Tab-separated table of C-alpha atoms in Angstrom:
chain	number	residue	atom	x	y	z
A	1311	MET	CA	45.539	107.940	250.452
A	1312	LYS	CA	48.809	106.348	250.804
A	1313	LEU	CA	48.950	102.639	251.949
A	1314	HIS	CA	51.162	101.168	254.884
A	1315	ARG	CA	53.044	98.106	254.673
A	1316	PRO	CA	50.819	95.103	255.581
A	1317	ALA	CA	50.582	93.198	258.626
A	1318	VAL	CA	50.624	89.349	258.169
A	1319	SER	CA	49.608	86.565	260.268
A	1320	VAL	CA	48.833	83.377	260.281
A	1321	TYR	CA	46.345	80.808	262.063
A	1322	THR	CA	46.134	76.929	262.124
A	1323	VAL	CA	42.633	75.666	263.474
A	1324	PRO	CA	42.049	71.851	264.376
A	1325	THR	CA	38.981	70.446	262.452
A	1326	ASP	CA	36.314	69.571	264.338
A	1327	ALA	CA	36.581	65.634	262.942
A	1328	PRO	CA	38.902	64.283	260.970
A	1329	GLU	CA	38.301	65.363	257.521
A	1330	ALA	CA	39.133	63.745	253.832
A	1331	ASP	CA	38.239	63.717	250.069
A	1332	GLY	CA	38.469	61.269	247.475
A	1333	THR	CA	42.106	62.260	246.932
A	1334	LEU	CA	43.085	64.166	250.232
A	1335	ALA	CA	42.983	63.968	254.137
A	1336	TRP	CA	43.765	66.347	256.705
A	1337	ASP	CA	43.140	67.169	260.401
A	1338	SER	CA	43.629	71.090	260.121
A	1339	THR	CA	43.329	74.114	258.141
A	1340	THR	CA	45.714	76.925	258.019
A	1341	VAL	CA	44.355	80.376	257.318
A	1342	VAL	CA	46.872	83.628	256.254
A	1343	LEU	CA	45.320	86.848	257.260
A	1344	ALA	CA	46.674	90.415	255.244
A	1345	GLU	CA	45.531	93.655	257.135
A	1346	VAL	CA	46.564	96.695	255.200
A	1347	THR	CA	46.143	100.103	256.382
A	1348	ALA	CA	45.537	103.580	255.063
A	1349	GLY	CA	44.377	106.947	256.962
A	1350	ASP	CA	42.533	105.546	259.736
A	1351	ALA	CA	40.652	102.349	257.754
A	1352	THR	CA	41.903	98.679	257.822
A	1353	GLY	CA	40.977	96.215	255.290
A	1354	THR	CA	41.207	92.813	255.675
A	1355	GLY	CA	41.733	89.689	253.522
A	1356	TRP	CA	42.607	86.186	253.606
A	1357	THR	CA	43.655	82.668	251.842
A	1358	TYR	CA	43.497	78.869	252.992
A	1359	GLY	CA	47.029	77.247	252.141
A	1360	PRO	CA	50.548	76.610	253.804
A	1361	ALA	CA	52.125	78.699	256.185
A	1362	ALA	CA	54.693	79.379	253.213
A	1363	VAL	CA	52.165	81.699	251.932
A	1364	GLY	CA	52.460	83.971	254.816
A	1365	GLU	CA	55.934	84.381	254.186
A	1366	PHE	CA	55.869	84.629	250.548
A	1367	LEU	CA	53.378	87.635	251.497
A	1368	GLU	CA	55.415	89.170	254.241
A	1369	GLU	CA	58.991	88.734	252.307
A	1370	HIS	CA	57.778	89.360	248.707
A	1371	VAL	CA	54.210	90.738	248.533
A	1372	ALA	CA	53.468	93.179	251.624
A	1373	PRO	CA	57.005	95.465	250.619
A	1374	LEU	CA	55.502	96.403	246.835
A	1375	VAL	CA	52.237	97.848	248.536
A	1376	GLU	CA	53.559	101.013	250.678
A	1377	GLY	CA	53.188	104.317	249.524
A	1378	ARG	CA	50.292	103.179	246.631
A	1379	ASP	CA	47.384	104.944	246.396
A	1380	ALA	CA	44.895	102.828	248.311
A	1381	LEU	CA	41.877	103.583	245.866
A	1382	ASP	CA	43.654	102.486	242.483
A	1383	VAL	CA	43.322	98.251	243.449
A	1384	PRO	CA	43.722	97.227	239.765
A	1385	ALA	CA	46.937	99.094	239.715
A	1386	VAL	CA	48.337	97.601	242.666
A	1387	HIS	CA	46.959	94.090	241.644
A	1388	GLU	CA	48.821	94.487	238.445
A	1389	ALA	CA	51.905	95.570	240.172
A	1390	LEU	CA	52.003	92.200	242.500
A	1391	CYS	CA	51.384	90.091	239.268
A	1392	ARG	CA	53.888	91.423	237.097
A	1393	SER	CA	56.599	91.051	240.434
A	1394	VAL	CA	56.281	87.203	240.546
A	1395	ARG	CA	57.137	86.285	236.961
A	1396	ASN	CA	60.341	84.355	238.126
A	1397	ALA	CA	58.754	83.316	241.060
A	1398	GLY	CA	55.571	81.267	239.238
A	1399	ARG	CA	52.325	82.913	239.524
A	1400	PRO	CA	50.279	79.715	240.056
A	1401	GLY	CA	50.171	78.291	244.080
A	1402	ILE	CA	51.612	80.264	246.927
A	1403	ALA	CA	52.470	83.350	244.932
A	1404	ALA	CA	48.798	83.438	243.993
A	1405	CYS	CA	47.309	82.822	247.265
A	1406	ALA	CA	49.151	85.343	248.971
A	1407	ILE	CA	47.940	88.149	246.171
A	1408	SER	CA	44.281	86.806	246.689
A	1409	ALA	CA	44.884	87.534	250.529
A	1410	LEU	CA	46.178	90.985	249.809
A	1411	ASP	CA	43.830	92.354	246.971
A	1412	ILE	CA	40.641	90.829	248.888
A	1413	ALA	CA	41.805	93.371	251.549
A	1414	LEU	CA	42.439	96.017	249.224
A	1415	TRP	CA	38.887	96.000	248.439
A	1416	ASP	CA	38.045	95.970	251.805
A	1417	LEU	CA	40.070	99.192	252.806
A	1418	LYS	CA	38.762	101.229	249.828
A	1419	ALA	CA	35.130	100.618	250.536
A	1420	ARG	CA	36.006	101.444	253.954
A	1421	LEU	CA	37.574	104.717	253.346
A	1422	LEU	CA	34.513	105.439	251.346
A	1423	GLU	CA	32.563	104.732	253.962
A	1424	LEU	CA	30.312	102.098	251.806
A	1425	PRO	CA	29.638	98.325	251.724
A	1426	LEU	CA	31.868	96.470	249.616
A	1427	ALA	CA	28.828	95.213	247.476
A	1428	ARG	CA	27.460	99.032	247.254
A	1429	LEU	CA	31.158	100.062	245.913
A	1430	LEU	CA	31.214	97.803	242.972
A	1431	GLY	CA	27.400	98.153	242.124
A	1432	VAL	CA	24.653	95.707	243.411
A	1433	ALA	CA	23.400	92.772	240.823
A	1434	ARG	CA	21.219	91.499	243.452
A	1435	GLU	CA	20.276	91.600	247.505
A	1436	GLU	CA	20.889	88.064	247.921
A	1437	VAL	CA	23.234	85.505	246.849
A	1438	PRO	CA	22.395	81.516	246.896
A	1439	VAL	CA	24.022	79.238	248.960
A	1440	TYR	CA	24.705	75.293	249.088
A	1441	GLY	CA	25.971	73.452	252.280
A	1442	SER	CA	29.173	71.858	251.276
A	1443	GLY	CA	31.059	68.872	253.563
A	1444	GLY	CA	29.716	65.302	253.614
A	1445	PHE	CA	33.558	64.269	253.967
A	1446	THR	CA	34.525	60.695	253.358
A	1447	THR	CA	35.736	60.118	256.902
A	1448	TYR	CA	31.997	60.634	258.525
A	1449	HIS	CA	29.894	58.070	259.811
A	1450	ASP	CA	26.537	57.806	258.630
A	1451	THR	CA	25.321	59.291	261.887
A	1452	HIS	CA	27.141	62.494	261.157
A	1453	LEU	CA	26.621	63.089	257.620
A	1454	ALA	CA	22.903	62.677	258.517
A	1455	ALA	CA	23.169	65.291	260.969
A	1456	GLN	CA	24.920	68.050	259.115
A	1457	LEU	CA	23.169	67.400	255.604
A	1458	GLY	CA	19.892	67.805	257.972
A	1459	GLY	CA	20.937	70.585	260.049
A	1460	TRP	CA	21.372	72.374	256.464
A	1461	VAL	CA	18.198	71.279	254.795
A	1462	HIS	CA	15.684	70.480	257.216
A	1463	GLY	CA	17.559	72.931	260.359
A	1464	GLN	CA	18.408	75.945	257.975
A	1465	HIS	CA	16.394	75.287	254.956
A	1466	ILE	CA	19.383	75.345	252.763
A	1467	PRO	CA	17.878	73.543	249.509
A	1468	ARG	CA	21.254	72.342	247.835
A	1469	VAL	CA	24.164	70.566	249.752
A	1470	LYS	CA	27.197	68.725	248.631
A	1471	ILE	CA	29.309	65.746	249.904
A	1472	LYS	CA	32.731	63.873	249.057
A	1473	ILE	CA	32.721	60.545	246.836
A	1474	GLY	CA	35.669	59.041	245.133
A	1475	GLU	CA	37.215	57.388	248.423
A	1476	ASP	CA	40.467	56.039	248.236
A	1477	TRP	CA	41.163	57.117	244.395
A	1478	GLY	CA	37.695	55.814	243.491
A	1479	ARG	CA	38.544	52.554	244.991
A	1480	SER	CA	35.612	52.479	246.801
A	1481	VAL	CA	32.433	52.928	244.371
A	1482	GLU	CA	30.166	51.103	246.675
A	1483	ARG	CA	30.500	52.763	249.395
A	1484	ASP	CA	30.328	56.196	247.486
A	1485	LEU	CA	26.885	55.265	246.041
A	1486	ALA	CA	25.882	54.175	249.444
A	1487	ARG	CA	26.843	57.415	251.051
A	1488	VAL	CA	24.950	59.396	247.924
A	1489	HIS	CA	21.678	57.247	248.638
A	1490	ALA	CA	21.973	57.511	252.060
A	1491	ALA	CA	22.391	61.686	251.422
A	1492	ARG	CA	19.419	61.571	249.499
A	1493	GLU	CA	17.216	59.216	251.887
A	1494	VAL	CA	18.340	61.955	254.838
A	1495	ILE	CA	17.363	65.604	252.744
A	1496	GLY	CA	14.471	64.426	251.106
A	1497	PRO	CA	13.485	64.352	246.884
A	1498	GLU	CA	13.221	68.156	246.980
A	1499	ALA	CA	16.566	69.146	247.613
A	1500	GLU	CA	19.043	69.613	245.318
A	1501	LEU	CA	21.953	66.934	245.658
A	1502	TYR	CA	25.375	67.653	244.519
A	1503	VAL	CA	28.560	65.277	244.710
A	1504	ASP	CA	32.852	66.194	244.494
A	1505	ALA	CA	34.863	63.364	243.453
A	1506	ASN	CA	37.918	65.805	243.821
A	1507	GLY	CA	39.548	64.113	240.806
A	1508	ALA	CA	39.630	60.835	242.122
A	1509	TYR	CA	38.116	58.687	239.244
A	1510	THR	CA	39.402	57.876	235.800
A	1511	ARG	CA	37.304	58.541	232.712
A	1512	LYS	CA	35.193	55.778	232.219
A	1513	GLN	CA	35.126	55.007	235.592
A	1514	ALA	CA	33.660	58.816	236.161
A	1515	VAL	CA	30.909	58.246	233.393
A	1516	ARG	CA	29.874	54.761	235.183
A	1517	VAL	CA	29.350	56.539	238.491
A	1518	GLY	CA	27.613	59.090	237.086
A	1519	HIS	CA	25.069	57.413	235.447
A	1520	ALA	CA	24.331	55.992	238.823
A	1521	LEU	CA	24.030	59.453	240.672
A	1522	ALA	CA	21.258	60.298	237.719
A	1523	GLU	CA	19.381	57.600	239.830
A	1524	GLN	CA	19.582	59.649	243.054
A	1525	GLY	CA	18.700	62.738	241.074
A	1526	VAL	CA	22.474	64.021	241.645
A	1527	GLY	CA	22.838	67.166	239.215
A	1528	TRP	CA	26.396	68.500	240.122
A	1529	PHE	CA	29.134	66.542	239.557
A	1530	GLU	CA	32.282	68.097	240.591
A	1531	GLU	CA	35.828	67.315	239.399
A	1532	PRO	CA	34.962	63.749	238.327
A	1533	VAL	CA	38.433	63.419	237.178
A	1534	SER	CA	41.363	65.795	237.824
A	1535	SER	CA	40.701	69.400	236.584
A	1536	ASP	CA	43.941	69.140	234.799
A	1537	ASP	CA	42.489	66.692	232.572
A	1538	LEU	CA	40.095	69.106	230.211
A	1539	THR	CA	39.850	66.833	227.674
A	1540	GLY	CA	38.765	63.911	229.988
A	1541	LEU	CA	36.137	66.560	231.537
A	1542	ARG	CA	34.481	67.332	228.318
A	1543	LEU	CA	34.206	63.247	227.499
A	1544	VAL	CA	32.312	63.041	231.025
A	1545	ARG	CA	30.541	66.282	230.572
A	1546	ASP	CA	29.112	65.602	226.857
A	1547	ALA	CA	28.370	61.543	228.474
A	1548	LEU	CA	26.405	62.562	231.259
A	1549	VAL	CA	23.199	64.824	232.426
A	1550	CYS	CA	24.071	66.187	235.540
A	1551	ASP	CA	26.431	69.473	235.572
A	1552	VAL	CA	30.199	69.173	235.016
A	1553	THR	CA	32.057	71.510	237.393
A	1554	ALA	CA	35.931	72.496	237.591
A	1555	GLY	CA	37.941	75.426	238.267
A	1556	GLU	CA	38.716	75.684	241.590
A	1557	TYR	CA	42.175	75.302	240.915
A	1558	GLY	CA	42.557	78.461	238.996
A	1559	TYR	CA	45.723	80.651	239.405
A	1560	ASP	CA	45.152	83.054	237.047
A	1561	LEU	CA	42.902	84.693	234.004
A	1562	PRO	CA	44.382	82.070	231.093
A	1563	TYR	CA	43.737	79.045	232.965
A	1564	PHE	CA	39.773	79.809	233.060
A	1565	ALA	CA	40.041	80.656	229.696
A	1566	ARG	CA	41.646	76.926	228.719
A	1567	MET	CA	38.763	75.434	230.361
A	1568	ILE	CA	35.951	77.448	228.792
A	1569	ALA	CA	37.593	76.914	225.547
A	1570	ALA	CA	37.642	72.940	226.178
A	1571	GLY	CA	34.209	73.304	226.656
A	1572	ALA	CA	34.809	70.949	229.803
A	1573	VAL	CA	32.380	72.323	232.576
A	1574	ASP	CA	28.859	73.279	232.602
A	1575	CYS	CA	29.290	75.844	235.439
A	1576	LEU	CA	32.808	77.385	236.157
A	1577	GLN	CA	34.138	77.130	240.176
A	1578	VAL	CA	36.531	79.870	240.878
A	1579	ASP	CA	38.397	81.024	244.204
A	1580	ALA	CA	38.934	84.611	245.034
A	1581	THR	CA	41.604	83.224	247.696
A	1582	ARG	CA	43.426	81.445	245.116
A	1583	CYS	CA	42.898	83.015	241.601
A	1584	GLY	CA	44.476	86.603	242.263
A	1585	GLY	CA	42.024	88.183	244.801
A	1586	LEU	CA	38.337	89.996	244.234
A	1587	THR	CA	40.418	91.487	241.237
A	1588	GLU	CA	40.692	88.179	239.078
A	1589	TYR	CA	37.442	86.892	240.108
A	1590	LEU	CA	35.000	89.698	238.789
A	1591	ARG	CA	37.464	89.098	235.498
A	1592	ALA	CA	36.619	85.490	235.471
A	1593	ALA	CA	32.717	85.754	235.850
A	1594	ALA	CA	32.815	87.894	233.189
A	1595	LEU	CA	34.897	85.943	230.935
A	1596	ALA	CA	32.486	83.169	231.436
A	1597	GLN	CA	29.437	85.274	230.795
A	1598	SER	CA	30.673	86.237	227.738
A	1599	HIS	CA	30.377	82.065	226.946
A	1600	GLY	CA	27.089	81.787	228.348
A	1601	LEU	CA	28.640	80.063	231.374
A	1602	GLU	CA	27.378	80.761	235.290
A	1603	ILE	CA	30.230	80.567	237.996
A	1604	SER	CA	29.759	79.362	241.820
A	1605	ALA	CA	32.173	80.613	244.275
A	1606	HIS	CA	34.422	78.025	245.408
A	1607	CYS	CA	34.684	77.901	249.274
A	1608	ALA	CA	35.392	80.868	251.750
A	1609	PRO	CA	32.428	82.145	251.611
A	1610	HIS	CA	32.746	85.362	253.031
A	1611	ALA	CA	35.402	86.217	251.141
A	1612	HIS	CA	33.169	86.149	247.802
A	1613	ALA	CA	30.026	86.929	249.113
A	1614	ALA	CA	29.743	90.913	248.543
A	1615	ALA	CA	31.284	90.426	245.143
A	1616	SER	CA	28.947	87.896	244.105
A	1617	ALA	CA	26.305	90.052	244.762
A	1618	VAL	CA	27.928	92.294	241.901
A	1619	LEU	CA	27.240	89.207	239.528
A	1620	PRO	CA	24.440	88.395	237.206
A	1621	ASN	CA	25.883	85.201	236.538
A	1622	VAL	CA	26.907	83.738	239.534
A	1623	ARG	CA	24.722	80.461	240.464
A	1624	HIS	CA	25.961	80.047	244.308
A	1625	LEU	CA	28.594	80.307	247.265
A	1626	GLU	CA	29.553	77.293	248.670
A	1627	TRP	CA	28.897	76.986	252.365
A	1628	PHE	CA	31.993	74.851	253.183
A	1629	HIS	CA	31.950	73.368	256.727
A	1630	ASP	CA	35.352	73.859	257.364
A	1631	HIS	CA	35.674	77.375	256.297
A	1632	VAL	CA	32.404	78.599	257.709
A	1633	ARG	CA	33.664	77.517	261.307
A	1634	ILE	CA	36.743	79.381	260.862
A	1635	GLU	CA	35.566	82.749	259.559
A	1636	SER	CA	32.643	82.594	262.022
A	1637	LEU	CA	35.359	81.684	264.484
A	1638	PHE	CA	37.728	84.532	263.519
A	1639	PHE	CA	35.184	87.474	262.536
A	1640	ASP	CA	32.370	89.419	264.052
A	1641	GLY	CA	29.566	90.057	261.262
A	1642	ALA	CA	29.569	86.442	259.681
A	1643	LEU	CA	26.753	86.108	257.480
A	1644	ASP	CA	23.335	84.357	258.106
A	1645	PRO	CA	22.649	81.483	255.756
A	1646	THR	CA	19.244	80.284	256.933
A	1647	GLY	CA	16.400	80.222	254.000
A	1648	GLY	CA	19.459	79.056	251.826
A	1649	THR	CA	20.563	82.603	250.834
A	1650	VAL	CA	22.753	85.443	252.538
A	1651	ARG	CA	22.977	89.227	252.085
A	1652	PRO	CA	25.958	90.827	251.882
A	1653	VAL	CA	24.923	94.151	251.011
A	1654	GLU	CA	25.176	95.806	254.659
A	1655	GLY	CA	28.076	97.340	256.913
A	1656	LEU	CA	31.411	98.501	255.792
A	1657	GLY	CA	33.667	96.686	253.417
A	1658	HIS	CA	32.835	93.228	253.792
A	1659	GLY	CA	31.240	93.846	256.671
A	1660	LEU	CA	33.536	91.592	259.000
A	1661	THR	CA	35.666	92.531	262.043
A	1662	LEU	CA	38.920	90.193	262.859
A	1663	ARG	CA	38.712	89.146	266.640
A	1664	THR	CA	42.445	89.704	267.159
A	1665	GLU	CA	42.417	88.660	270.686
A	1666	ASP	CA	39.846	85.580	270.308
A	1667	VAL	CA	42.137	84.005	267.887
A	1668	GLU	CA	45.120	84.325	269.285
A	1669	GLU	CA	45.678	80.904	270.514
A	1670	TYR	CA	45.608	79.531	266.838
A	1671	ARG	CA	48.300	81.833	265.740
A	1672	VAL	CA	51.535	80.249	264.399
A	1673	ALA	CA	53.295	83.183	262.780
C-alpha cells in the first residue's frame, strides 16, 4: 500500500486565559497537523510549535513520503531523519518529523483495522494521568478551581503547577502558591511543580527543601534542562524526584541526560523527539537504566503508545493541549479516576473535526 503526499494544516487557538510559567508567557497555541493517506485510510498526527513547522513539513518532509510503503513506518522515519542532516535535526525539523510519524502509525493501525495500542502490543489497559496547569498568571481562585476540578471533581490524584515566576525572582510567591495548592488538593493527592529552568542551582536546592515541607514529590526542570551538571547537583541534594527531558529532539539527547544521572524520571515528548518511533526507543533506553518515563504534554498523541510501555509513569494532562485536542477531535479520552484507556477504536481513536476548527486555521 503506497503513501500519498501528506496534507499539512496549521491552526492557532487563543488560550482561555493568559498563561505563563517561570520563563515564558503566551496567549495562544499553534498546532500543526499532518494527514497522510494510503488506500481508503487516513492517519492524523500533530505537533505544537510555530507555523514554520508547517512550512518545513510541507516543503521538505512531505515530498519524501509519497510512494513509500505505508506499513514500513521505521523505514520512512529513518529516511526523514537522514534528510534533515544539513537543516539540523533539533527544533523545527524534529517537530515536523514527529507530526508525520504519529500520522504514519495512526494510518498503519487503521489500514490493519486495529487500535494503535493493540498493533504495538498492550502492556497495560489503563495509563495514569496527572493534571497540569497552574500557570503563574492564575489568581488564587482560578488556581483553586482548576486544581479542585481535577482532584475533587475528576478524582485525578496527582496535579502540577508552575513556579519559578519571573525567572526565579518571586520565590516567596512561588512558595505561597504551592502552599495554597496543597490546601486545595488536601494531604493525600500528589503535588508536583515545574520551574521551567527558572532557578539557579543553589537557589533550586533551597526552594526544593521548602517544597519538601509541602510534600512535593516532583520537581521539574529546577534548573535549565541544558545544565546536566546542575540537574544532578539538585537531584543529589533533594528527596523529591527531579525530572526533565521535554526538549529532547533525538535519542542521543536522552542518552546524555541518563548518562549524567540528571533525572529520576525521564520526560519524553513524542511531538518533538521524532514521533512515536523515537518515543518508544527513548522509553526502552530509560528502562535499560532502571528509569521510568513520563509523557510530556499532548496527551492524546502519547496515550496509545504509552499503553505499550511497562515503564511509563504517567501522561501529562496539560490544560492547554487537552482543551485543543478535545476541541479538534472526536474520541477524546476521559481521565476521570486518574487514568485513561487508550485501547479502543481504530488507530489512535481520534477523528479530526475539520469543519468545526476551520475558524482557527492560519495555513
